[in-house]
Amino acid sequence: MGFGEALRRFFFGARPDPVQQRQFTQIQQLVSWREQKLGGVDRKQALSIPAVLKGRNLICSIATLPLVAKDLNNREIPIPLLTQHDPNVPNVVVKSQVLEDLLFDAVSWWRVTGFDEYTRPSQVRRYDNSTVSFDPPASYQAGYLPSGNAAEGVIWMEGEEVPFDQVIKFESPNPGLLDVGYRVIARSIALDDVADLLAANPKMRGYFSPAEGVDPGSDEEIEEMLADWQEARSQRIDGYVPASLSYNPIQDPTPSELQLIEMQKRNDLNLANMIGVDPEDLGISTTSRTYQNAVDRRQDRINTVFAPYMDAITDRLNMPDVTRPGLTVQFKLDDYLRADPRTRVEVAEKQVAMGALTVEEYRQDEGKVPLPPAAAPSAASLEPRRVTSTLGQQEALSD
């Protein structure tokens, strides 16, 4: 190796191996070809990627949190819309559908199907985004109005004309994942397809060569020997190689397969960043983090991941055409942020001592029935009492 080659290696490293470089190029070409063939992706294709499905399920876990309306005194006021959104669908399903729409398309639609005594919506039905349009359907007949134009202030939902005042539109502050992340999703699908292709057409993992001075045999004998080898390996892990043969294993896994694995990991990390969730929530190992207990991590998840979607729903429901003045709609986070039993008792003791909470309110928060009147502790019973011991000394006892 001359001085020039040594200098080049010092600054730029060794030259890539031609065989490995060709394998890398083939993998990249397969992935790029499959990605171009896919073009755009729809929601069903996106959800076929485990990382996207896990991120979607994490975002939609917000649907398990109840929506409540509170007055100016922070008292919960039941309203029909929050009690049951759609009379035919559970609330958790309706909210999860809205959250999924906001994640993938940045918009979701409700049609009002009922009103309460305050002329506010009491029942709704969620419509798929593909069934909602600002343009009239092809079957719409011109001349429906004297002017020959469609009515203003209407929208078409499943081909039916609906006035704007009977529609609730939710919009996400984040761009839709299918709009800005279609390339990353298509790359994930392409990587999975290439991995399946390589698994269905595995490369040779080894080969036999005759020992020195041994007749290699005819083609028929070689085929018979390979068939016997394959049958023996199908029945047990280890196989027997005759003395007249040598088995030469090939590197496993190959550099191209290792590259494919790294490309999949990198793409999953990109998906986690685009969805906005912690990579570890998608099963991606990252560097160590600062210690957090369960409650702190849930609070951090609300602030950094859930808040945009939660506010997109509550801000729209708090508009005057949905909720009457004096009430505020919000997600109830008490159960989600509930600490462990010991911590809750310690906090409740301090709140009771300072008069911010009563025993009855604490039992209600814990989901316990009220104490019977005879069992309820009186103020006098909570005071320390003095008794005289057998030694004539006073000891402080308390209940």
PDB file of N, CA, C and O in Angstrom, residues 43 52 55-63 65 67 94-108 110 169-180 271-278 301-318 329-331 333:
ATOM      1  N   ARG A  43     -55.598   4.667   4.954  1.00  0.00           N
ATOM      2  CA  ARG A  43     -55.571   4.407   6.389  1.00  0.00           C
ATOM      3  C   ARG A  43     -55.402   2.916   6.690  1.00  0.00           C
ATOM      4  O   ARG A  43     -54.684   2.543   7.627  1.00  0.00           O
ATOM      5  N   VAL A  52     -47.347   2.131  13.469  1.00  0.00           N
ATOM      6  CA  VAL A  52     -48.464   3.064  13.267  1.00  0.00           C
ATOM      7  C   VAL A  52     -49.668   2.628  14.099  1.00  0.00           C
ATOM      8  O   VAL A  52     -50.338   3.460  14.724  1.00  0.00           O
ATOM      9  N   GLY A  55     -49.029   3.490  17.723  1.00  0.00           N
ATOM     10  CA  GLY A  55     -49.190   4.922  17.938  1.00  0.00           C
ATOM     11  C   GLY A  55     -50.635   5.351  17.888  1.00  0.00           C
ATOM     12  O   GLY A  55     -51.080   6.182  18.689  1.00  0.00           O
ATOM     13  N   ARG A  56     -51.400   4.776  16.960  1.00  0.00           N
ATOM     14  CA  ARG A  56     -52.829   5.087  16.867  1.00  0.00           C
ATOM     15  C   ARG A  56     -53.548   4.667  18.143  1.00  0.00           C
ATOM     16  O   ARG A  56     -54.368   5.401  18.691  1.00  0.00           O
ATOM     17  N   ASN A  57     -53.268   3.471  18.632  1.00  0.00           N
ATOM     18  CA  ASN A  57     -53.928   2.986  19.852  1.00  0.00           C
ATOM     19  C   ASN A  57     -53.565   3.843  21.054  1.00  0.00           C
ATOM     20  O   ASN A  57     -54.398   4.053  21.945  1.00  0.00           O
ATOM     21  N   LEU A  58     -52.333   4.342  21.088  1.00  0.00           N
ATOM     22  CA  LEU A  58     -51.926   5.202  22.197  1.00  0.00           C
ATOM     23  C   LEU A  58     -52.687   6.521  22.155  1.00  0.00           C
ATOM     24  O   LEU A  58     -53.179   6.993  23.187  1.00  0.00           O
ATOM     25  N   ILE A  59     -52.790   7.127  20.982  1.00  0.00           N
ATOM     26  CA  ILE A  59     -53.539   8.380  20.865  1.00  0.00           C
ATOM     27  C   ILE A  59     -55.019   8.149  21.201  1.00  0.00           C
ATOM     28  O   ILE A  59     -55.652   8.947  21.908  1.00  0.00           O
ATOM     29  N   CYS A  60     -55.578   7.049  20.707  1.00  0.00           N
ATOM     30  CA  CYS A  60     -57.001   6.774  20.930  1.00  0.00           C
ATOM     31  C   CYS A  60     -57.302   6.329  22.350  1.00  0.00           C
ATOM     32  O   CYS A  60     -58.481   6.197  22.710  1.00  0.00           O
ATOM     33  N   SER A  61     -56.281   6.089  23.164  1.00  0.00           N
ATOM     34  CA  SER A  61     -56.558   5.781  24.571  1.00  0.00           C
ATOM     35  C   SER A  61     -57.161   6.981  25.286  1.00  0.00           C
ATOM     36  O   SER A  61     -57.738   6.838  26.378  1.00  0.00           O
ATOM     37  N   ILE A  62     -57.067   8.168  24.697  1.00  0.00           N
ATOM     38  CA  ILE A  62     -57.750   9.338  25.261  1.00  0.00           C
ATOM     39  C   ILE A  62     -59.247   9.086  25.332  1.00  0.00           C
ATOM     40  O   ILE A  62     -59.950   9.642  26.188  1.00  0.00           O
ATOM     41  N   ALA A  63     -59.774   8.243  24.435  1.00  0.00           N
ATOM     42  CA  ALA A  63     -61.212   7.986  24.395  1.00  0.00           C
ATOM     43  C   ALA A  63     -61.727   7.340  25.668  1.00  0.00           C
ATOM     44  O   ALA A  63     -62.933   7.373  25.942  1.00  0.00           O
ATOM     45  N   LEU A  65     -61.085   8.396  28.595  1.00  0.00           N
ATOM     46  CA  LEU A  65     -61.295   9.457  29.577  1.00  0.00           C
ATOM     47  C   LEU A  65     -62.674  10.071  29.364  1.00  0.00           C
ATOM     48  O   LEU A  65     -63.003  10.482  28.250  1.00  0.00           O
ATOM     49  N   LEU A  67     -65.754  12.714  29.227  1.00  0.00           N
ATOM     50  CA  LEU A  67     -65.967  14.145  29.040  1.00  0.00           C
ATOM     51  C   LEU A  67     -67.033  14.618  30.014  1.00  0.00           C
ATOM     52  O   LEU A  67     -68.096  13.992  30.134  1.00  0.00           O
ATOM     53  N   VAL A  94     -67.074   6.236  19.732  1.00  0.00           N
ATOM     54  CA  VAL A  94     -67.260   7.501  19.012  1.00  0.00           C
ATOM     55  C   VAL A  94     -66.028   8.393  19.173  1.00  0.00           C
ATOM     56  O   VAL A  94     -65.506   8.957  18.197  1.00  0.00           O
ATOM     57  N   LYS A  95     -65.543   8.510  20.408  1.00  0.00           N
ATOM     58  CA  LYS A  95     -64.377   9.363  20.635  1.00  0.00           C
ATOM     59  C   LYS A  95     -63.120   8.797  19.967  1.00  0.00           C
ATOM     60  O   LYS A  95     -62.296   9.556  19.443  1.00  0.00           O
ATOM     61  N   SER A  96     -62.962   7.492  19.980  1.00  0.00           N
ATOM     62  CA  SER A  96     -61.792   6.903  19.328  1.00  0.00           C
ATOM     63  C   SER A  96     -61.839   7.129  17.816  1.00  0.00           C
ATOM     64  O   SER A  96     -60.793   7.337  17.182  1.00  0.00           O
ATOM     65  N   GLN A  97     -63.032   7.108  17.225  1.00  0.00           N
ATOM     66  CA  GLN A  97     -63.156   7.393  15.796  1.00  0.00           C
ATOM     67  C   GLN A  97     -62.757   8.835  15.486  1.00  0.00           C
ATOM     68  O   GLN A  97     -62.078   9.110  14.486  1.00  0.00           O
ATOM     69  N   VAL A  98     -63.178   9.757  16.342  1.00  0.00           N
ATOM     70  CA  VAL A  98     -62.803  11.160  16.147  1.00  0.00           C
ATOM     71  C   VAL A  98     -61.296  11.334  16.277  1.00  0.00           C
ATOM     72  O   VAL A  98     -60.657  12.016  15.461  1.00  0.00           O
ATOM     73  N   LEU A  99     -60.702  10.703  17.280  1.00  0.00           N
ATOM     74  CA  LEU A  99     -59.257  10.824  17.487  1.00  0.00           C
ATOM     75  C   LEU A  99     -58.480  10.218  16.323  1.00  0.00           C
ATOM     76  O   LEU A  99     -57.460  10.767  15.892  1.00  0.00           O
ATOM     77  N   GLU A 100     -58.954   9.099  15.798  1.00  0.00           N
ATOM     78  CA  GLU A 100     -58.294   8.486  14.647  1.00  0.00           C
ATOM     79  C   GLU A 100     -58.386   9.392  13.425  1.00  0.00           C
ATOM     80  O   GLU A 100     -57.424   9.527  12.663  1.00  0.00           O
ATOM     81  N   ASP A 101     -59.551  10.017  13.227  1.00  0.00           N
ATOM     82  CA  ASP A 101     -59.690  10.970  12.114  1.00  0.00           C
ATOM     83  C   ASP A 101     -58.717  12.139  12.269  1.00  0.00           C
ATOM     84  O   ASP A 101     -58.079  12.561  11.296  1.00  0.00           O
ATOM     85  N   LEU A 102     -58.595  12.658  13.485  1.00  0.00           N
ATOM     86  CA  LEU A 102     -57.701  13.785  13.714  1.00  0.00           C
ATOM     87  C   LEU A 102     -56.247  13.387  13.487  1.00  0.00           C
ATOM     88  O   LEU A 102     -55.448  14.176  12.969  1.00  0.00           O
ATOM     89  N   LEU A 103     -55.888  12.164  13.858  1.00  0.00           N
ATOM     90  CA  LEU A 103     -54.512  11.709  13.684  1.00  0.00           C
ATOM     91  C   LEU A 103     -54.162  11.550  12.209  1.00  0.00           C
ATOM     92  O   LEU A 103     -53.118  12.029  11.759  1.00  0.00           O
ATOM     93  N   PHE A 104     -55.032  10.912  11.443  1.00  0.00           N
ATOM     94  CA  PHE A 104     -54.692  10.586  10.053  1.00  0.00           C
ATOM     95  C   PHE A 104     -55.065  11.699   9.076  1.00  0.00           C
ATOM     96  O   PHE A 104     -54.335  11.940   8.117  1.00  0.00           O
ATOM     97  N   ASP A 105     -56.197  12.380   9.310  1.00  0.00           N
ATOM     98  CA  ASP A 105     -56.686  13.361   8.333  1.00  0.00           C
ATOM     99  C   ASP A 105     -56.761  14.782   8.863  1.00  0.00           C
ATOM    100  O   ASP A 105     -57.095  15.704   8.101  1.00  0.00           O
ATOM    101  N   ALA A 106     -56.542  14.967  10.182  1.00  0.00           N
ATOM    102  CA  ALA A 106     -56.574  16.290  10.823  1.00  0.00           C
ATOM    103  C   ALA A 106     -57.961  16.901  10.853  1.00  0.00           C
ATOM    104  O   ALA A 106     -58.101  18.083  11.178  1.00  0.00           O
ATOM    105  N   VAL A 107     -59.009  16.139  10.538  1.00  0.00           N
ATOM    106  CA  VAL A 107     -60.368  16.654  10.576  1.00  0.00           C
ATOM    107  C   VAL A 107     -61.326  15.502  10.871  1.00  0.00           C
ATOM    108  O   VAL A 107     -61.055  14.347  10.496  1.00  0.00           O
ATOM    109  N   SER A 108     -62.419  15.811  11.573  1.00  0.00           N
ATOM    110  CA  SER A 108     -63.449  14.815  11.865  1.00  0.00           C
ATOM    111  C   SER A 108     -64.800  15.510  11.881  1.00  0.00           C
ATOM    112  O   SER A 108     -64.898  16.709  12.181  1.00  0.00           O
ATOM    113  N   TRP A 110     -69.054  15.422  12.897  1.00  0.00           N
ATOM    114  CA  TRP A 110     -70.268  14.952  13.568  1.00  0.00           C
ATOM    115  C   TRP A 110     -71.470  15.622  12.903  1.00  0.00           C
ATOM    116  O   TRP A 110     -71.421  16.806  12.561  1.00  0.00           O
ATOM    117  N   LYS A 169     -67.631  20.234  13.323  1.00  0.00           N
ATOM    118  CA  LYS A 169     -66.374  19.892  12.675  1.00  0.00           C
ATOM    119  C   LYS A 169     -65.229  20.041  13.676  1.00  0.00           C
ATOM    120  O   LYS A 169     -65.050  21.099  14.262  1.00  0.00           O
ATOM    121  N   PHE A 170     -64.462  18.973  13.861  1.00  0.00           N
ATOM    122  CA  PHE A 170     -63.268  19.003  14.709  1.00  0.00           C
ATOM    123  C   PHE A 170     -62.038  19.114  13.798  1.00  0.00           C
ATOM    124  O   PHE A 170     -61.944  18.420  12.783  1.00  0.00           O
ATOM    125  N   GLU A 171     -61.110  19.973  14.199  1.00  0.00           N
ATOM    126  CA  GLU A 171     -59.878  20.151  13.429  1.00  0.00           C
ATOM    127  C   GLU A 171     -58.682  20.032  14.356  1.00  0.00           C
ATOM    128  O   GLU A 171     -58.688  20.560  15.469  1.00  0.00           O
ATOM    129  N   SER A 172     -57.660  19.322  13.886  1.00  0.00           N
ATOM    130  CA  SER A 172     -56.464  19.102  14.685  1.00  0.00           C
ATOM    131  C   SER A 172     -55.452  20.214  14.439  1.00  0.00           C
ATOM    132  O   SER A 172     -55.301  20.675  13.305  1.00  0.00           O
ATOM    133  N   PRO A 173     -54.718  20.640  15.484  1.00  0.00           N
ATOM    134  CA  PRO A 173     -53.642  21.612  15.255  1.00  0.00           C
ATOM    135  C   PRO A 173     -52.435  20.985  14.565  1.00  0.00           C
ATOM    136  O   PRO A 173     -51.569  21.711  14.064  1.00  0.00           O
ATOM    137  N   ASN A 174     -52.378  19.639  14.550  1.00  0.00           N
ATOM    138  CA  ASN A 174     -51.280  18.935  13.889  1.00  0.00           C
ATOM    139  C   ASN A 174     -51.696  18.530  12.479  1.00  0.00           C
ATOM    140  O   ASN A 174     -52.871  18.217  12.240  1.00  0.00           O
ATOM    141  N   PRO A 175     -50.769  18.493  11.531  1.00  0.00           N
ATOM    142  CA  PRO A 175     -51.121  18.022  10.185  1.00  0.00           C
ATOM    143  C   PRO A 175     -51.452  16.536  10.196  1.00  0.00           C
ATOM    144  O   PRO A 175     -50.990  15.783  11.059  1.00  0.00           O
ATOM    145  N   GLY A 176     -52.270  16.124   9.244  1.00  0.00           N
ATOM    146  CA  GLY A 176     -52.666  14.729   9.158  1.00  0.00           C
ATOM    147  C   GLY A 176     -51.496  13.820   8.817  1.00  0.00           C
ATOM    148  O   GLY A 176     -50.656  14.154   7.979  1.00  0.00           O
ATOM    149  N   LEU A 177     -51.445  12.665   9.463  1.00  0.00           N
ATOM    150  CA  LEU A 177     -50.325  11.744   9.245  1.00  0.00           C
ATOM    151  C   LEU A 177     -50.293  11.229   7.815  1.00  0.00           C
ATOM    152  O   LEU A 177     -49.216  11.047   7.240  1.00  0.00           O
ATOM    153  N   LEU A 178     -51.454  10.990   7.211  1.00  0.00           N
ATOM    154  CA  LEU A 178     -51.474  10.509   5.832  1.00  0.00           C
ATOM    155  C   LEU A 178     -51.058  11.584   4.843  1.00  0.00           C
ATOM    156  O   LEU A 178     -50.681  11.274   3.711  1.00  0.00           O
ATOM    157  N   ASP A 179     -51.111  12.840   5.269  1.00  0.00           N
ATOM    158  CA  ASP A 179     -50.737  13.945   4.380  1.00  0.00           C
ATOM    159  C   ASP A 179     -49.235  14.187   4.407  1.00  0.00           C
ATOM    160  O   ASP A 179     -48.594  14.317   3.361  1.00  0.00           O
ATOM    161  N   VAL A 180     -48.646  14.243   5.594  1.00  0.00           N
ATOM    162  CA  VAL A 180     -47.228  14.582   5.707  1.00  0.00           C
ATOM    163  C   VAL A 180     -46.344  13.355   5.929  1.00  0.00           C
ATOM    164  O   VAL A 180     -45.120  13.445   5.751  1.00  0.00           O
ATOM    165  N   LEU A 271     -41.406   7.169  12.369  1.00  0.00           N
ATOM    166  CA  LEU A 271     -42.847   7.129  12.607  1.00  0.00           C
ATOM    167  C   LEU A 271     -43.184   7.621  14.011  1.00  0.00           C
ATOM    168  O   LEU A 271     -44.162   8.357  14.199  1.00  0.00           O
ATOM    169  N   ALA A 272     -42.392   7.216  14.997  1.00  0.00           N
ATOM    170  CA  ALA A 272     -42.630   7.680  16.361  1.00  0.00           C
ATOM    171  C   ALA A 272     -42.516   9.194  16.448  1.00  0.00           C
ATOM    172  O   ALA A 272     -43.332   9.860  17.109  1.00  0.00           O
ATOM    173  N   ASN A 273     -41.519   9.759  15.775  1.00  0.00           N
ATOM    174  CA  ASN A 273     -41.352  11.218  15.794  1.00  0.00           C
ATOM    175  C   ASN A 273     -42.494  11.920  15.068  1.00  0.00           C
ATOM    176  O   ASN A 273     -42.935  13.001  15.493  1.00  0.00           O
ATOM    177  N   MET A 274     -42.999  11.341  13.990  1.00  0.00           N
ATOM    178  CA  MET A 274     -44.075  11.982  13.239  1.00  0.00           C
ATOM    179  C   MET A 274     -45.391  11.909  13.999  1.00  0.00           C
ATOM    180  O   MET A 274     -46.183  12.848  13.974  1.00  0.00           O
ATOM    181  N   ILE A 275     -45.642  10.790  14.673  1.00  0.00           N
ATOM    182  CA  ILE A 275     -46.866  10.672  15.472  1.00  0.00           C
ATOM    183  C   ILE A 275     -46.764  11.532  16.723  1.00  0.00           C
ATOM    184  O   ILE A 275     -47.767  12.038  17.229  1.00  0.00           O
ATOM    185  N   GLY A 276     -45.527  11.710  17.218  1.00  0.00           N
ATOM    186  CA  GLY A 276     -45.318  12.542  18.396  1.00  0.00           C
ATOM    187  C   GLY A 276     -45.290  11.768  19.686  1.00  0.00           C
ATOM    188  O   GLY A 276     -45.465  12.369  20.759  1.00  0.00           O
ATOM    189  N   VAL A 277     -45.070  10.451  19.635  1.00  0.00           N
ATOM    190  CA  VAL A 277     -45.043   9.632  20.838  1.00  0.00           C
ATOM    191  C   VAL A 277     -43.615   9.273  21.183  1.00  0.00           C
ATOM    192  O   VAL A 277     -42.697   9.386  20.361  1.00  0.00           O
ATOM    193  N   ASP A 278     -43.417   8.839  22.407  1.00  0.00           N
ATOM    194  CA  ASP A 278     -42.096   8.392  22.841  1.00  0.00           C
ATOM    195  C   ASP A 278     -41.727   7.126  22.082  1.00  0.00           C
ATOM    196  O   ASP A 278     -42.537   6.203  21.993  1.00  0.00           O
ATOM    197  N   ARG A 301     -47.054  12.758  29.340  1.00  0.00           N
ATOM    198  CA  ARG A 301     -47.697  12.289  28.114  1.00  0.00           C
ATOM    199  C   ARG A 301     -48.902  13.168  27.768  1.00  0.00           C
ATOM    200  O   ARG A 301     -49.147  13.460  26.592  1.00  0.00           O
ATOM    201  N   ILE A 302     -49.643  13.600  28.781  1.00  0.00           N
ATOM    202  CA  ILE A 302     -50.773  14.491  28.523  1.00  0.00           C
ATOM    203  C   ILE A 302     -50.287  15.807  27.939  1.00  0.00           C
ATOM    204  O   ILE A 302     -50.845  16.321  26.964  1.00  0.00           O
ATOM    205  N   ASN A 303     -49.222  16.368  28.516  1.00  0.00           N
ATOM    206  CA  ASN A 303     -48.739  17.679  28.094  1.00  0.00           C
ATOM    207  C   ASN A 303     -48.122  17.653  26.704  1.00  0.00           C
ATOM    208  O   ASN A 303     -48.259  18.628  25.941  1.00  0.00           O
ATOM    209  N   THR A 304     -47.428  16.575  26.357  1.00  0.00           N
ATOM    210  CA  THR A 304     -46.656  16.557  25.115  1.00  0.00           C
ATOM    211  C   THR A 304     -47.304  15.781  23.980  1.00  0.00           C
ATOM    212  O   THR A 304     -46.994  16.028  22.813  1.00  0.00           O
ATOM    213  N   VAL A 305     -48.187  14.828  24.296  1.00  0.00           N
ATOM    214  CA  VAL A 305     -48.768  13.977  23.258  1.00  0.00           C
ATOM    215  C   VAL A 305     -50.274  14.169  23.143  1.00  0.00           C
ATOM    216  O   VAL A 305     -50.808  14.397  22.050  1.00  0.00           O
ATOM    217  N   PHE A 306     -50.975  14.076  24.263  1.00  0.00           N
ATOM    218  CA  PHE A 306     -52.439  14.080  24.229  1.00  0.00           C
ATOM    219  C   PHE A 306     -53.037  15.470  24.097  1.00  0.00           C
ATOM    220  O   PHE A 306     -54.131  15.624  23.534  1.00  0.00           O
ATOM    221  N   ALA A 307     -52.382  16.495  24.646  1.00  0.00           N
ATOM    222  CA  ALA A 307     -52.989  17.823  24.746  1.00  0.00           C
ATOM    223  C   ALA A 307     -53.519  18.370  23.418  1.00  0.00           C
ATOM    224  O   ALA A 307     -54.637  18.902  23.378  1.00  0.00           O
ATOM    225  N   PRO A 308     -52.778  18.298  22.299  1.00  0.00           N
ATOM    226  CA  PRO A 308     -53.331  18.858  21.054  1.00  0.00           C
ATOM    227  C   PRO A 308     -54.649  18.208  20.641  1.00  0.00           C
ATOM    228  O   PRO A 308     -55.568  18.908  20.167  1.00  0.00           O
ATOM    229  N   TYR A 309     -54.770  16.903  20.812  1.00  0.00           N
ATOM    230  CA  TYR A 309     -55.998  16.212  20.418  1.00  0.00           C
ATOM    231  C   TYR A 309     -57.123  16.455  21.432  1.00  0.00           C
ATOM    232  O   TYR A 309     -58.289  16.616  21.045  1.00  0.00           O
ATOM    233  N   MET A 310     -56.780  16.489  22.706  1.00  0.00           N
ATOM    234  CA  MET A 310     -57.793  16.773  23.728  1.00  0.00           C
ATOM    235  C   MET A 310     -58.341  18.183  23.556  1.00  0.00           C
ATOM    236  O   MET A 310     -59.561  18.397  23.627  1.00  0.00           O
ATOM    237  N   ASP A 311     -57.464  19.149  23.334  1.00  0.00           N
ATOM    238  CA  ASP A 311     -57.926  20.534  23.155  1.00  0.00           C
ATOM    239  C   ASP A 311     -58.714  20.693  21.856  1.00  0.00           C
ATOM    240  O   ASP A 311     -59.637  21.524  21.788  1.00  0.00           O
ATOM    241  N   ALA A 312     -58.358  19.936  20.819  1.00  0.00           N
ATOM    242  CA  ALA A 312     -59.111  20.023  19.570  1.00  0.00           C
ATOM    243  C   ALA A 312     -60.566  19.620  19.786  1.00  0.00           C
ATOM    244  O   ALA A 312     -61.483  20.168  19.144  1.00  0.00           O
ATOM    245  N   ILE A 313     -60.803  18.682  20.689  1.00  0.00           N
ATOM    246  CA  ILE A 313     -62.173  18.229  20.972  1.00  0.00           C
ATOM    247  C   ILE A 313     -62.872  19.170  21.938  1.00  0.00           C
ATOM    248  O   ILE A 313     -63.993  19.628  21.679  1.00  0.00           O
ATOM    249  N   THR A 314     -62.224  19.492  23.058  1.00  0.00           N
ATOM    250  CA  THR A 314     -62.889  20.309  24.073  1.00  0.00           C
ATOM    251  C   THR A 314     -63.096  21.752  23.606  1.00  0.00           C
ATOM    252  O   THR A 314     -64.124  22.359  23.912  1.00  0.00           O
ATOM    253  N   ASP A 315     -62.136  22.306  22.870  1.00  0.00           N
ATOM    254  CA  ASP A 315     -62.306  23.683  22.390  1.00  0.00           C
ATOM    255  C   ASP A 315     -63.498  23.794  21.448  1.00  0.00           C
ATOM    256  O   ASP A 315     -64.241  24.794  21.483  1.00  0.00           O
ATOM    257  N   ARG A 316     -63.693  22.766  20.606  1.00  0.00           N
ATOM    258  CA  ARG A 316     -64.850  22.812  19.697  1.00  0.00           C
ATOM    259  C   ARG A 316     -66.153  22.627  20.464  1.00  0.00           C
ATOM    260  O   ARG A 316     -67.149  23.309  20.178  1.00  0.00           O
ATOM    261  N   LEU A 317     -66.159  21.727  21.448  1.00  0.00           N
ATOM    262  CA  LEU A 317     -67.384  21.507  22.213  1.00  0.00           C
ATOM    263  C   LEU A 317     -67.718  22.692  23.110  1.00  0.00           C
ATOM    264  O   LEU A 317     -68.877  22.858  23.500  1.00  0.00           O
ATOM    265  N   ASN A 318     -66.737  23.513  23.446  1.00  0.00           N
ATOM    266  CA  ASN A 318     -66.986  24.683  24.288  1.00  0.00           C
ATOM    267  C   ASN A 318     -67.469  25.889  23.499  1.00  0.00           C
ATOM    268  O   ASN A 318     -67.764  26.930  24.102  1.00  0.00           O
ATOM    269  N   VAL A 329     -66.594  22.302  29.015  1.00  0.00           N
ATOM    270  CA  VAL A 329     -66.391  20.870  28.764  1.00  0.00           C
ATOM    271  C   VAL A 329     -64.906  20.566  28.893  1.00  0.00           C
ATOM    272  O   VAL A 329     -64.063  21.296  28.359  1.00  0.00           O
ATOM    273  N   GLN A 330     -64.597  19.492  29.584  1.00  0.00           N
ATOM    274  CA  GLN A 330     -63.204  19.085  29.769  1.00  0.00           C
ATOM    275  C   GLN A 330     -63.118  17.585  29.978  1.00  0.00           C
ATOM    276  O   GLN A 330     -64.117  16.934  30.320  1.00  0.00           O
ATOM    277  N   PHE A 331     -61.942  17.043  29.740  1.00  0.00           N
ATOM    278  CA  PHE A 331     -61.700  15.629  30.027  1.00  0.00           C
ATOM    279  C   PHE A 331     -61.454  15.453  31.524  1.00  0.00           C
ATOM    280  O   PHE A 331     -60.737  16.248  32.141  1.00  0.00           O
ATOM    281  N   LEU A 333     -59.543  13.761  34.265  1.00  0.00           N
ATOM    282  CA  LEU A 333     -58.256  13.080  34.354  1.00  0.00           C
ATOM    283  C   LEU A 333     -57.984  12.451  35.708  1.00  0.00           C
ATOM    284  O   LEU A 333     -56.880  11.941  35.948  1.00  0.00           O
TER     285      LEU A 333
END
